[in-house]
């Protein structure tokens, strides 16, 4: 009994210490390599070619006051009330998955690659609920430029991520993109092509979302996600926020990519 009580006290104490330690970003500042890697993995993927320390990426890679400003806008997006409104989107995509698999087994027993189908479904759920964008119709085999770029992005990026600190230390930012285009390494060229595609499509989706939001709710209701996707809610909250609390366009794009 004593050992159980002591264990509970240690757990509670450790949790309290961790909370006290980590809640202040000024006290605990993440290592530079960590924030850069997170920015590359979750934020603007073209950081790999530029490593620009001033170009802020996702919530996980931001710190201090800037982190709190981002969190203030993003917290309502992940509220229970908003997540409840996203359930119809999840059901709709799931029913499409069901229909797609039924089409393939209708003729009799057949092998179905469920890992592939789960990956496609997860990407479509993220697209519709997160960006208000459809990557994959599931029931049809139609190519999608953004979806095709996203699938190999993480694996391709992981190969070069280990060289990030060295490249940052010896190569000026402005030379990284030209050098990347000049070096005859197929994987690096693939990565640059992927990041350019992600950046271009992110900007295209962002521009359409912003235009629809300025036009009115009727236009948003006709889009994928019906204006309830995370990006639409974030844009709406950002436009309604005070001038000092608003995120810049490059930061909003960082949340997308």
Short mmCIF file of C-alpha atoms in Angstrom, two decimals:
data_model
loop_
_atom_site.label_atom_id
_atom_site.label_comp_id
_atom_site.label_asym_id
_atom_site.label_seq_id
_atom_site.Cartn_x
_atom_site.Cartn_y
_atom_site.Cartn_z
CA UNK A 1 0.00 0.00 0.00
CA UNK A 2 2.80 2.37 0.92
CA UNK A 3 4.62 1.69 -2.36
CA UNK A 4 1.42 2.32 -4.34
CA UNK A 5 0.84 5.61 -2.51
CA UNK A 6 4.46 6.64 -3.05
CA UNK A 7 4.17 5.84 -6.76
CA UNK A 8 1.01 7.95 -7.04
CA UNK A 9 2.72 10.88 -5.28
CA UNK A 10 5.73 10.60 -7.59
CA UNK A 11 3.49 10.54 -10.68
CA UNK A 12 1.49 13.55 -9.48
CA UNK A 13 4.66 15.42 -8.53
CA UNK A 14 6.32 14.61 -11.84
CA UNK A 15 3.27 15.77 -13.78
CA UNK A 16 3.14 19.01 -11.78
CA UNK A 17 6.85 19.62 -12.35
CA UNK A 18 6.49 18.99 -16.08
CA UNK A 19 3.54 21.37 -16.28
CA UNK A 20 5.42 24.08 -14.40
CA UNK A 21 8.47 23.54 -16.58
CA UNK A 22 6.90 23.35 -20.03
CA UNK A 23 4.01 25.81 -19.75
CA UNK A 24 6.38 28.77 -20.11
CA UNK A 25 8.04 28.73 -23.50
CA UNK A 26 10.50 31.36 -22.26
CA UNK A 27 11.75 28.94 -19.56
CA UNK A 28 11.88 25.91 -21.82
CA UNK A 29 12.94 26.69 -25.37
CA UNK A 30 13.11 23.78 -27.78
CA UNK A 31 16.41 22.99 -29.44
CA UNK A 32 16.97 24.73 -32.75
CA UNK A 33 17.29 21.41 -34.63
CA UNK A 34 13.90 20.32 -33.26
CA UNK A 35 11.98 23.42 -34.33
CA UNK A 36 13.59 23.34 -37.77
CA UNK A 37 12.75 19.67 -38.27
CA UNK A 38 9.14 20.22 -37.19
CA UNK A 39 8.89 23.22 -39.50
CA UNK A 40 10.09 21.06 -42.37
CA UNK A 41 7.91 18.07 -41.53
CA UNK A 42 4.67 19.88 -40.66
CA UNK A 43 4.97 23.41 -41.94
CA UNK A 44 6.34 24.94 -45.11
CA UNK A 45 8.13 22.00 -46.70
CA UNK A 46 10.28 24.30 -48.80
CA UNK A 47 12.19 25.12 -45.59
CA UNK A 48 14.41 22.22 -46.57
CA UNK A 49 15.69 24.30 -49.46
CA UNK A 50 15.87 27.61 -47.60
CA UNK A 51 16.00 26.91 -43.84
CA UNK A 52 14.83 30.49 -43.38
CA UNK A 53 14.52 30.98 -39.64
CA UNK A 54 12.09 33.85 -40.02
CA UNK A 55 9.52 31.98 -42.09
CA UNK A 56 7.24 30.63 -39.41
CA UNK A 57 5.55 27.30 -39.92
CA UNK A 58 3.04 25.28 -37.93
CA UNK A 59 1.84 25.58 -34.38
CA UNK A 60 4.24 22.88 -33.18
CA UNK A 61 7.25 24.80 -34.50
CA UNK A 62 6.37 28.24 -33.08
CA UNK A 63 7.33 29.57 -29.69
CA UNK A 64 6.61 32.10 -26.96
CA UNK A 65 4.18 34.96 -27.70
CA UNK A 66 3.78 33.89 -31.29
CA UNK A 67 2.77 30.41 -30.16
CA UNK A 68 0.12 31.88 -27.88
CA UNK A 69 -1.23 34.06 -30.69
CA UNK A 70 -1.56 31.03 -32.99
CA UNK A 71 -3.12 28.94 -30.23
CA UNK A 72 -5.68 31.65 -29.48
CA UNK A 73 -6.98 31.43 -33.06
CA UNK A 74 -6.69 27.66 -33.41
CA UNK A 75 -8.25 26.52 -30.12
CA UNK A 76 -11.89 27.13 -31.21
CA UNK A 77 -11.27 25.03 -34.33
CA UNK A 78 -10.66 21.96 -32.16
CA UNK A 79 -13.55 22.53 -29.76
CA UNK A 80 -16.07 19.72 -29.18
CA UNK A 81 -18.80 21.82 -30.78
CA UNK A 82 -16.87 22.29 -34.01
CA UNK A 83 -15.67 18.68 -34.14
CA UNK A 84 -19.30 17.57 -33.87
CA UNK A 85 -20.12 19.45 -37.08
CA UNK A 86 -17.34 17.56 -38.88
CA UNK A 87 -18.91 14.13 -38.29
CA UNK A 88 -21.13 14.25 -41.44
CA UNK A 89 -17.96 14.75 -43.50
CA UNK A 90 -16.36 11.69 -41.89
CA UNK A 91 -19.48 9.60 -42.55
CA UNK A 92 -19.65 10.73 -46.18
CA UNK A 93 -16.03 9.73 -46.85
CA UNK A 94 -16.51 6.41 -45.02
CA UNK A 95 -19.55 5.55 -47.14
CA UNK A 96 -17.49 6.29 -50.27
CA UNK A 97 -14.85 3.86 -49.00
CA UNK A 98 -17.54 1.24 -48.47
CA UNK A 99 -18.84 1.77 -51.99
CA UNK A 100 -15.34 1.58 -53.50
CA UNK A 101 -14.56 -1.74 -51.78
CA UNK A 102 -17.98 -3.17 -52.69
CA UNK A 103 -17.27 -2.41 -56.36
CA UNK A 104 -14.11 -4.52 -56.19
CA UNK A 105 -15.61 -7.57 -54.45
CA UNK A 106 -18.90 -7.68 -56.33
CA UNK A 107 -17.61 -10.22 -58.83
CA UNK A 108 -16.58 -12.73 -56.17
CA UNK A 109 -13.75 -13.35 -53.71
CA UNK A 110 -10.76 -11.08 -54.34
CA UNK A 111 -7.78 -9.69 -52.47
CA UNK A 112 -8.15 -6.10 -51.20
CA UNK A 113 -5.15 -4.07 -50.05
CA UNK A 114 -6.67 -2.45 -46.95
CA UNK A 115 -3.46 -0.59 -46.04
CA UNK A 116 -3.67 1.27 -49.35
CA UNK A 117 -7.39 1.98 -48.88
CA UNK A 118 -6.89 3.23 -45.31
CA UNK A 119 -4.14 5.56 -46.53
CA UNK A 120 -6.32 6.97 -49.29
CA UNK A 121 -9.25 7.39 -46.90
CA UNK A 122 -7.12 9.12 -44.25
CA UNK A 123 -5.81 11.57 -46.84
CA UNK A 124 -9.34 12.31 -48.06
CA UNK A 125 -10.57 12.84 -44.48
CA UNK A 126 -7.73 15.29 -43.84
CA UNK A 127 -8.45 17.05 -47.13
CA UNK A 128 -12.19 17.48 -46.64
CA UNK A 129 -12.27 18.13 -42.88
CA UNK A 130 -9.01 20.06 -42.69
CA UNK A 131 -8.72 21.98 -45.95
CA UNK A 132 -12.17 21.72 -47.53
CA UNK A 133 -10.49 20.03 -50.49
CA UNK A 134 -11.00 16.61 -52.07
CA UNK A 135 -7.83 14.64 -52.83
CA UNK A 136 -9.45 11.39 -53.92
CA UNK A 137 -12.98 10.45 -55.02
CA UNK A 138 -12.22 6.88 -53.83
CA UNK A 139 -14.88 5.40 -56.12
CA UNK A 140 -12.89 6.49 -59.20
CA UNK A 141 -9.21 6.15 -60.10
CA UNK A 142 -8.55 9.79 -60.95
CA UNK A 143 -5.09 11.39 -60.49
CA UNK A 144 -4.76 14.36 -58.14
CA UNK A 145 -1.65 16.54 -58.30
CA UNK A 146 -1.66 17.51 -54.63
CA UNK A 147 -2.56 14.05 -53.36
CA UNK A 148 0.11 12.41 -55.54
CA UNK A 149 2.71 14.87 -54.19
CA UNK A 150 1.74 14.36 -50.55
CA UNK A 151 1.98 10.57 -50.49
CA UNK A 152 5.76 10.30 -51.08
CA UNK A 153 6.61 13.61 -49.37
CA UNK A 154 7.42 12.33 -45.88
CA UNK A 155 9.52 9.37 -47.03
CA UNK A 156 11.46 11.50 -49.52
CA UNK A 157 11.96 14.25 -46.95
CA UNK A 158 13.22 11.82 -44.31
CA UNK A 159 16.22 10.84 -46.45
CA UNK A 160 17.51 14.43 -46.59
CA UNK A 161 16.43 15.56 -43.12
CA UNK A 162 19.62 14.17 -41.56
CA UNK A 163 21.68 16.60 -43.65
CA UNK A 164 19.63 19.62 -42.52
CA UNK A 165 22.03 20.89 -39.77
CA UNK A 166 25.11 20.53 -42.00
CA UNK A 167 23.51 22.30 -44.97
CA UNK A 168 22.28 25.10 -42.72
CA UNK A 169 25.75 25.57 -41.26
CA UNK A 170 27.74 25.79 -44.50
CA UNK A 171 25.35 26.98 -47.23
CA UNK A 172 23.73 30.45 -47.29
CA UNK A 173 19.94 30.38 -47.58
CA UNK A 174 19.85 32.12 -50.96
CA UNK A 175 22.06 29.42 -52.53
CA UNK A 176 20.10 26.39 -51.38
CA UNK A 177 17.40 26.34 -54.07
CA UNK A 178 19.81 26.95 -57.01
CA UNK A 179 22.20 24.30 -55.66
CA UNK A 180 19.33 21.87 -55.20
CA UNK A 181 18.37 22.31 -58.86
CA UNK A 182 21.99 21.92 -60.01
CA UNK A 183 22.93 18.82 -57.98
CA UNK A 184 22.20 15.67 -60.03
CA UNK A 185 20.56 13.70 -57.21
CA UNK A 186 17.20 12.25 -58.33
CA UNK A 187 15.79 12.12 -54.77
CA UNK A 188 16.62 15.78 -54.12
CA UNK A 189 15.04 16.84 -57.40
CA UNK A 190 11.95 14.79 -56.54
CA UNK A 191 11.80 16.54 -53.18
CA UNK A 192 12.03 19.98 -54.79
CA UNK A 193 9.31 19.06 -57.27
CA UNK A 194 7.10 17.79 -54.42
CA UNK A 195 7.60 20.91 -52.30
CA UNK A 196 6.92 23.21 -55.25
CA UNK A 197 3.69 21.32 -55.95
CA UNK A 198 2.64 21.49 -52.29
CA UNK A 199 3.39 25.20 -52.11
CA UNK A 200 1.60 25.99 -55.37
CA UNK A 201 -1.53 23.97 -54.56
CA UNK A 202 -1.64 25.31 -50.99
CA UNK A 203 -1.62 28.87 -52.34
CA UNK A 204 -4.33 27.98 -54.86
CA UNK A 205 -6.61 26.43 -52.20
CA UNK A 206 -5.93 29.34 -49.85
CA UNK A 207 -6.83 31.94 -52.51
CA UNK A 208 -10.10 30.14 -53.34
CA UNK A 209 -11.02 29.83 -49.66
CA UNK A 210 -10.32 33.49 -49.02
CA UNK A 211 -12.32 34.58 -52.09
CA UNK A 212 -15.27 32.38 -51.08
CA UNK A 213 -15.17 33.73 -47.54
CA UNK A 214 -15.26 37.31 -48.80
CA UNK A 215 -18.13 36.47 -51.17
CA UNK A 216 -20.37 35.02 -48.46
CA UNK A 217 -21.55 31.90 -46.67
CA UNK A 218 -23.65 30.73 -49.65
CA UNK A 219 -20.52 30.18 -51.77
CA UNK A 220 -18.76 28.43 -48.88
CA UNK A 221 -21.73 26.10 -48.37
CA UNK A 222 -21.35 24.85 -51.96
CA UNK A 223 -17.66 23.94 -51.49
CA UNK A 224 -16.16 20.71 -50.12
CA UNK A 225 -16.48 20.85 -46.34
CA UNK A 226 -19.37 23.35 -46.59
CA UNK A 227 -17.31 26.05 -44.87
CA UNK A 228 -16.90 23.97 -41.70
CA UNK A 229 -13.45 22.65 -42.50
CA UNK A 230 -10.59 23.74 -40.24
CA UNK A 231 -9.04 26.08 -42.82
CA UNK A 232 -12.30 27.97 -43.44
CA UNK A 233 -12.92 28.37 -39.71
CA UNK A 234 -9.33 29.51 -39.16
CA UNK A 235 -9.56 32.05 -41.99
CA UNK A 236 -12.85 33.37 -40.65
CA UNK A 237 -11.42 33.69 -37.13
CA UNK A 238 -8.28 35.38 -38.44
CA UNK A 239 -10.26 37.95 -40.41
CA UNK A 240 -12.41 38.70 -37.35
CA UNK A 241 -9.43 38.99 -34.98
CA UNK A 242 -7.88 42.26 -33.88
CA UNK A 243 -5.06 43.55 -36.07
CA UNK A 244 -2.37 42.59 -33.56
CA UNK A 245 -3.69 39.04 -33.17
CA UNK A 246 -3.95 38.17 -36.86
CA UNK A 247 -1.65 35.65 -38.48
CA UNK A 248 0.17 36.63 -41.65
CA UNK A 249 -0.69 34.91 -44.92
CA UNK A 250 2.57 32.91 -44.94
CA UNK A 251 1.72 31.58 -41.46
CA UNK A 252 -1.73 30.46 -42.59
CA UNK A 253 -0.13 28.75 -45.58
CA UNK A 254 2.26 27.08 -43.15
CA UNK A 255 -0.70 25.60 -41.27
CA UNK A 256 -1.95 24.11 -44.55
CA UNK A 257 1.27 22.52 -45.74
#
